[in-house]
Coordinates of C-alpha atoms and ligand atoms in Angstrom, one line a residue:
M1033 CA 129.5 112.9 114.3
Q1034 CA 131.7 116.6 115.1
G1035 CA 131.8 118.2 112.0
M1036 CA 129.1 116.6 110.1
N1037 CA 126.7 119.5 108.9
R1038 CA 123.0 119.0 109.9
S1039 CA 121.9 118.0 106.8
A1040 CA 124.5 115.0 106.6
K1041 CA 123.7 113.8 110.4
G1042 CA 119.8 114.0 109.6
V1043 CA 120.6 111.6 106.1
L1044 CA 122.8 109.4 108.1
S1045 CA 120.7 109.3 111.3
A1046 CA 117.7 108.3 108.7
A1047 CA 119.9 105.6 107.4
L1048 CA 120.8 104.0 110.2
A1049 CA 117.0 104.0 111.6
A1050 CA 116.7 102.1 108.8
V1051 CA 119.2 100.2 109.0
G1052 CA 117.7 99.5 112.9
L1053 CA 114.6 98.5 111.9
G1054 CA 115.2 96.8 109.0
L1055 CA 116.9 94.2 111.4
S1056 CA 115.1 94.5 114.1
A1057 CA 111.6 93.9 112.8
T1058 CA 110.6 90.5 113.8
A1059 CA 106.7 91.4 113.8
S1060 CA 104.6 94.1 113.5
A1061 CA 100.7 93.1 114.5
L1062 CA 97.7 93.2 111.9
D1063 CA 93.9 92.5 111.9
V1064 CA 93.0 90.6 109.6
T1065 CA 89.8 89.1 108.5
V1066 CA 90.0 85.5 107.5
Y1067 CA 86.1 84.7 107.5
A1068 CA 83.3 86.1 106.3
N1069 CA 79.9 84.9 105.1
D1070 CA 77.0 86.7 103.3
Y1071 CA 75.2 83.3 102.6
D1072 CA 74.5 85.5 99.4
S1073 CA 77.9 83.8 97.7
P1074 CA 80.4 81.3 98.9
A1075 CA 82.1 82.6 102.2
T1076 CA 86.0 84.2 101.7
V1077 CA 88.2 82.1 103.6
A1078 CA 91.7 83.6 104.0
G1079 CA 94.9 81.3 102.7
G1080 CA 96.0 78.5 105.0
I1081 CA 92.3 78.4 107.0
T1082 CA 89.8 75.7 106.8
A1083 CA 86.4 76.7 107.6
T1084 CA 83.3 74.6 107.9
G1085 CA 80.1 75.3 108.4
L1086 CA 77.8 76.7 110.3
T1087 CA 76.7 73.1 110.3
N1088 CA 73.0 71.9 110.8
G1089 CA 70.8 74.9 109.0
S1090 CA 69.6 75.7 105.2
L1091 CA 68.9 79.0 103.9
G1092 CA 66.2 81.5 104.7
T1093 CA 65.1 84.4 102.5
V1094 CA 65.0 87.8 104.4
A1095 CA 61.4 89.4 103.5
G1096 CA 61.7 93.3 103.0
G1097 CA 65.1 95.0 103.5
P1098 CA 67.8 95.5 103.1
Y1099 CA 68.1 96.1 107.0
A1100 CA 71.6 97.9 107.4
G1101 CA 73.3 97.0 110.4
L1102 CA 76.8 98.6 111.6
A1103 CA 79.9 98.8 109.7
G1104 CA 78.3 97.6 106.2
K1105 CA 76.7 95.0 107.3
S1106 CA 73.4 93.6 106.2
W1107 CA 70.6 91.7 106.6
A1108 CA 69.2 90.9 103.0
G1109 CA 69.0 88.3 100.5
S1110 CA 69.8 85.1 102.2
F1111 CA 71.0 84.2 105.5
F1112 CA 70.8 81.2 107.3
Q1113 CA 68.7 79.8 109.6
N1114 CA 68.5 77.1 111.7
Q1115 CA 64.9 75.6 113.1
S1116 CA 65.6 72.2 115.0
T1117 CA 64.0 70.9 117.9
G1118 CA 64.5 70.0 121.3
N1119 CA 66.0 70.7 124.8
P1120 CA 68.8 71.7 123.8
A1121 CA 68.1 71.5 120.3
T1122 CA 70.4 70.9 117.4
G1123 CA 73.5 73.5 117.2
S1124 CA 75.3 75.0 114.1
T1125 CA 79.4 75.3 114.6
L1126 CA 81.5 77.5 112.4
T1127 CA 85.3 75.4 112.7
L1128 CA 88.4 77.5 111.5
T1129 CA 91.5 75.7 111.7
G1130 CA 94.9 76.5 110.6
L1131 CA 95.2 79.8 111.9
P1132 CA 97.5 82.0 111.8
T1133 CA 99.8 83.4 114.6
H1134 CA 97.6 86.1 116.7
T1135 CA 96.2 87.4 119.9
G1136 CA 92.8 87.6 119.6
V1137 CA 89.7 87.6 117.5
H1138 CA 86.1 89.8 116.8
I1139 CA 83.6 87.9 115.9
D1140 CA 80.8 89.7 113.8
F1141 CA 76.7 89.1 112.9
L1142 CA 73.7 90.0 112.5
L1143 CA 71.0 87.9 114.9
G1144 CA 68.1 87.3 114.0
L1145 CA 65.5 85.6 116.7
L1146 CA 62.4 84.5 114.3
N1147 CA 58.7 84.6 114.8
S1148 CA 57.2 83.3 118.0
W1149 CA 60.2 83.5 121.0
D1150 CA 58.2 83.3 124.3
S1151 CA 61.2 85.0 126.6
R1152 CA 61.9 83.2 129.9
N1153 CA 58.6 84.1 131.2
G1154 CA 55.9 83.5 128.7
G1155 CA 54.6 80.1 131.0
C1156 CA 53.7 77.5 128.7
C1157 CA 56.0 77.9 126.7
S1158 CA 59.1 79.3 127.9
P1159 CA 61.7 79.9 128.4
D1160 CA 63.2 79.9 124.9
N1161 CA 67.4 80.9 124.8
V1162 CA 69.9 80.6 121.9
D1163 CA 72.9 79.4 123.2
L1164 CA 76.4 81.2 122.2
Y1165 CA 79.6 79.0 122.8
I1166 CA 83.1 79.8 121.9
D1167 CA 85.6 77.0 121.8
G1168 CA 83.0 74.8 123.7
T1169 CA 82.4 77.5 126.8
A1170 CA 79.3 79.2 127.2
V1171 CA 79.5 82.7 127.1
A1172 CA 76.3 84.0 126.2
H1173 CA 72.3 83.0 126.3
Y1174 CA 70.1 85.2 123.9
T1175 CA 65.8 85.7 124.1
Y1176 CA 63.2 88.0 123.5
N1177 CA 59.3 88.0 123.5
T1178 CA 58.2 88.5 120.5
A1179 CA 55.0 86.5 121.7
L1180 CA 54.6 86.0 125.0
G1181 CA 56.4 87.0 128.6
T1182 CA 58.5 90.2 129.0
I1183 CA 62.3 89.8 129.2
K1184 CA 64.5 91.5 126.2
D1185 CA 67.6 90.0 126.1
I1186 CA 70.3 90.7 123.5
G1187 CA 73.3 91.0 125.3
G1188 CA 75.8 93.7 124.3
G1189 CA 74.0 93.8 120.6
T1190 CA 72.8 96.7 119.3
L1191 CA 68.6 96.1 118.6
L1192 CA 68.0 97.4 114.4
V1193 CA 64.5 95.7 114.4
E1194 CA 62.0 94.9 117.1
Y1195 CA 58.4 93.3 116.4
G1196 CA 59.4 93.7 112.7
Q1197 CA 58.8 91.3 110.3
I1198 CA 62.2 90.0 108.5
D1199 CA 61.6 86.7 107.4
T1200 CA 58.9 85.3 105.6
N1201 CA 56.9 84.2 107.8
F1202 CA 54.4 87.2 108.9
F1203 CA 52.4 85.4 111.3
Y1204 CA 54.7 86.6 114.4
S1205 CA 57.4 89.5 114.2
D1206 CA 61.2 89.4 114.5
V1207 CA 63.8 91.1 116.1
L1208 CA 66.8 92.0 114.7
A1209 CA 70.0 92.4 116.7
D1210 CA 74.1 93.6 115.9
M1211 CA 76.2 91.7 117.4
S1212 CA 79.3 93.8 116.7
T1213 CA 79.1 95.4 120.2
E1214 CA 78.7 92.1 121.9
G1215 CA 81.9 92.0 124.4
V1216 CA 82.3 88.5 124.4
L1217 CA 82.5 88.3 120.9
T1218 CA 86.0 90.1 121.7
F1219 CA 88.2 88.2 123.4
A1220 CA 92.1 87.0 123.8
H1221 CA 92.8 84.1 122.0
S1222 CA 95.8 82.2 120.4
A1223 CA 95.3 78.5 119.5
S1224 CA 95.1 77.8 116.1
S1225 CA 91.9 76.4 115.5
L1226 CA 88.5 78.6 116.7
T1227 CA 84.8 77.2 117.0
L1228 CA 81.6 79.4 117.2
M1229 CA 78.3 77.7 118.1
L1230 CA 74.7 78.8 118.0
Q1231 CA 72.6 76.6 120.1
A1232 CA 68.6 76.7 121.3
S1233 CA 67.5 75.6 124.3
G1234 CA 65.0 75.9 126.9
A1235 CA 62.1 74.0 128.2
G1236 CA 59.8 75.6 126.6
W1237 CA 61.6 75.6 123.2
Q1238 CA 59.6 74.4 120.2
G1239 CA 61.7 75.3 117.3
G1240 CA 60.6 74.6 113.5
G1241 CA 59.1 77.2 111.9
D1242 CA 57.3 78.2 115.6
E1243 CA 60.3 80.1 117.2
Y1244 CA 64.1 79.8 115.3
W1245 CA 67.1 82.0 114.6
G1246 CA 69.4 83.3 112.1
V1247 CA 72.7 84.8 111.0
D1248 CA 73.8 86.8 108.5
D1249 CA 77.2 88.9 107.2
L1250 CA 79.2 86.5 110.2
S1251 CA 82.7 87.3 110.1
V1252 CA 85.9 86.4 111.9
T1253 CA 89.0 88.9 112.5
L1254 CA 92.0 87.8 114.0
T1255 CA 93.8 91.0 116.0
G1256 CA 97.4 90.8 116.5
V1257 CA 98.1 88.9 113.7
V1258 CA 101.9 88.5 113.5
R1259 CA 103.9 88.5 110.8
T1260 CA 107.1 86.7 111.1
P1261 CA 110.0 88.2 109.1
P1262 CA 111.7 84.7 106.9
T1263 CA 114.7 82.9 108.6
N1264 CA 118.2 83.9 107.4
Q1265 CA 117.1 86.9 106.4
T1266 CA 119.3 88.8 104.3
P1267 CA 119.3 92.7 103.5
E1268 CA 117.3 93.9 100.6
P1269 CA 119.4 95.7 98.1
A1270 CA 117.5 98.7 99.1
M1271 CA 118.9 98.1 102.5
L1272 CA 122.4 97.3 101.1
G1273 CA 122.1 100.9 99.6
L1274 CA 121.4 102.7 102.9
L1275 CA 124.0 100.8 104.8
G1276 CA 126.5 101.5 102.0
L1277 CA 125.2 105.6 102.5
A1278 CA 125.8 105.2 105.8
A1279 CA 129.2 104.0 105.8
I1280 CA 129.7 107.1 102.9
L1281 CA 128.5 109.4 105.5
G1282 CA 129.7 108.0 108.2
G1283 CA 134.1 108.2 106.2
A1284 CA 133.0 111.8 105.2
A1285 CA 132.4 112.5 108.9
R1286 CA 135.7 111.3 110.1
R1287 CA 137.8 112.6 107.5
R1288 CA 135.9 116.2 108.1
A1289 CA 137.0 115.4 111.6
R1290 CA 140.4 114.7 111.0
L1291 CA 140.9 118.0 109.4
Q1292 CA 139.5 120.3 111.6
A1293 CA 141.8 118.5 114.3
Ligands
CA1195 CA1 72.6 87.8 102.6
CA1196 CA1 58.9 79.0 123.1
CA1197 CA1 58.5 86.8 111.2

């Protein structure tokens, strides 16, 4: 490079850097929200992905509100509800298949623990739990004491409403939590499919309208999504221009070096 002026050298190095970037641009990691559902309009699902669920539920109606969550979420309009009975009760599953290459997952939703929850030490009518499963493995159990007992457990969720009325049953009060801050919902994952299940359980679980759970603004974001460049990659016209510029500048530098020698 001897003999090149500073600006020419800068252009050349930039051109070579661009060429190098183009030839080695094998991947760039992105965060991509592939599923979002506010239960007020059809779910948004990224192309190439098939989404099923949440299963085994119906739509409930939010009373009052809207109740603002984190990152723009809102418990508003309609929400997904599961009023199943039994121990365990019938769970609700979201299944996503056809996921692109990725390294992690972040699941986000608002969780309503609705009406007469008896926590885990509410005598006759407890324990009550809603259990969270990811890919078939239980990762968390939540409960609250809107009726009996003293235990409040929403894991790492952020409490938005405590003992308010966020559904249309005003006899018992409700709890609303923002689960975006729950650590178990951000995890390493690379499989091409994902399942999320919420399922009530416990010897005291009554279900029905007495005690049930609901979800609103449910989303799934893949982290570290890899964009693989097309195979048999050929330089873009702009890249060819940079290659030509690099050759021209390189030739000029060599000619100038010979003249100065
Ligand atoms: Ca909604
Ligand atoms: Ca109960
Ligand atoms: Ca209520």
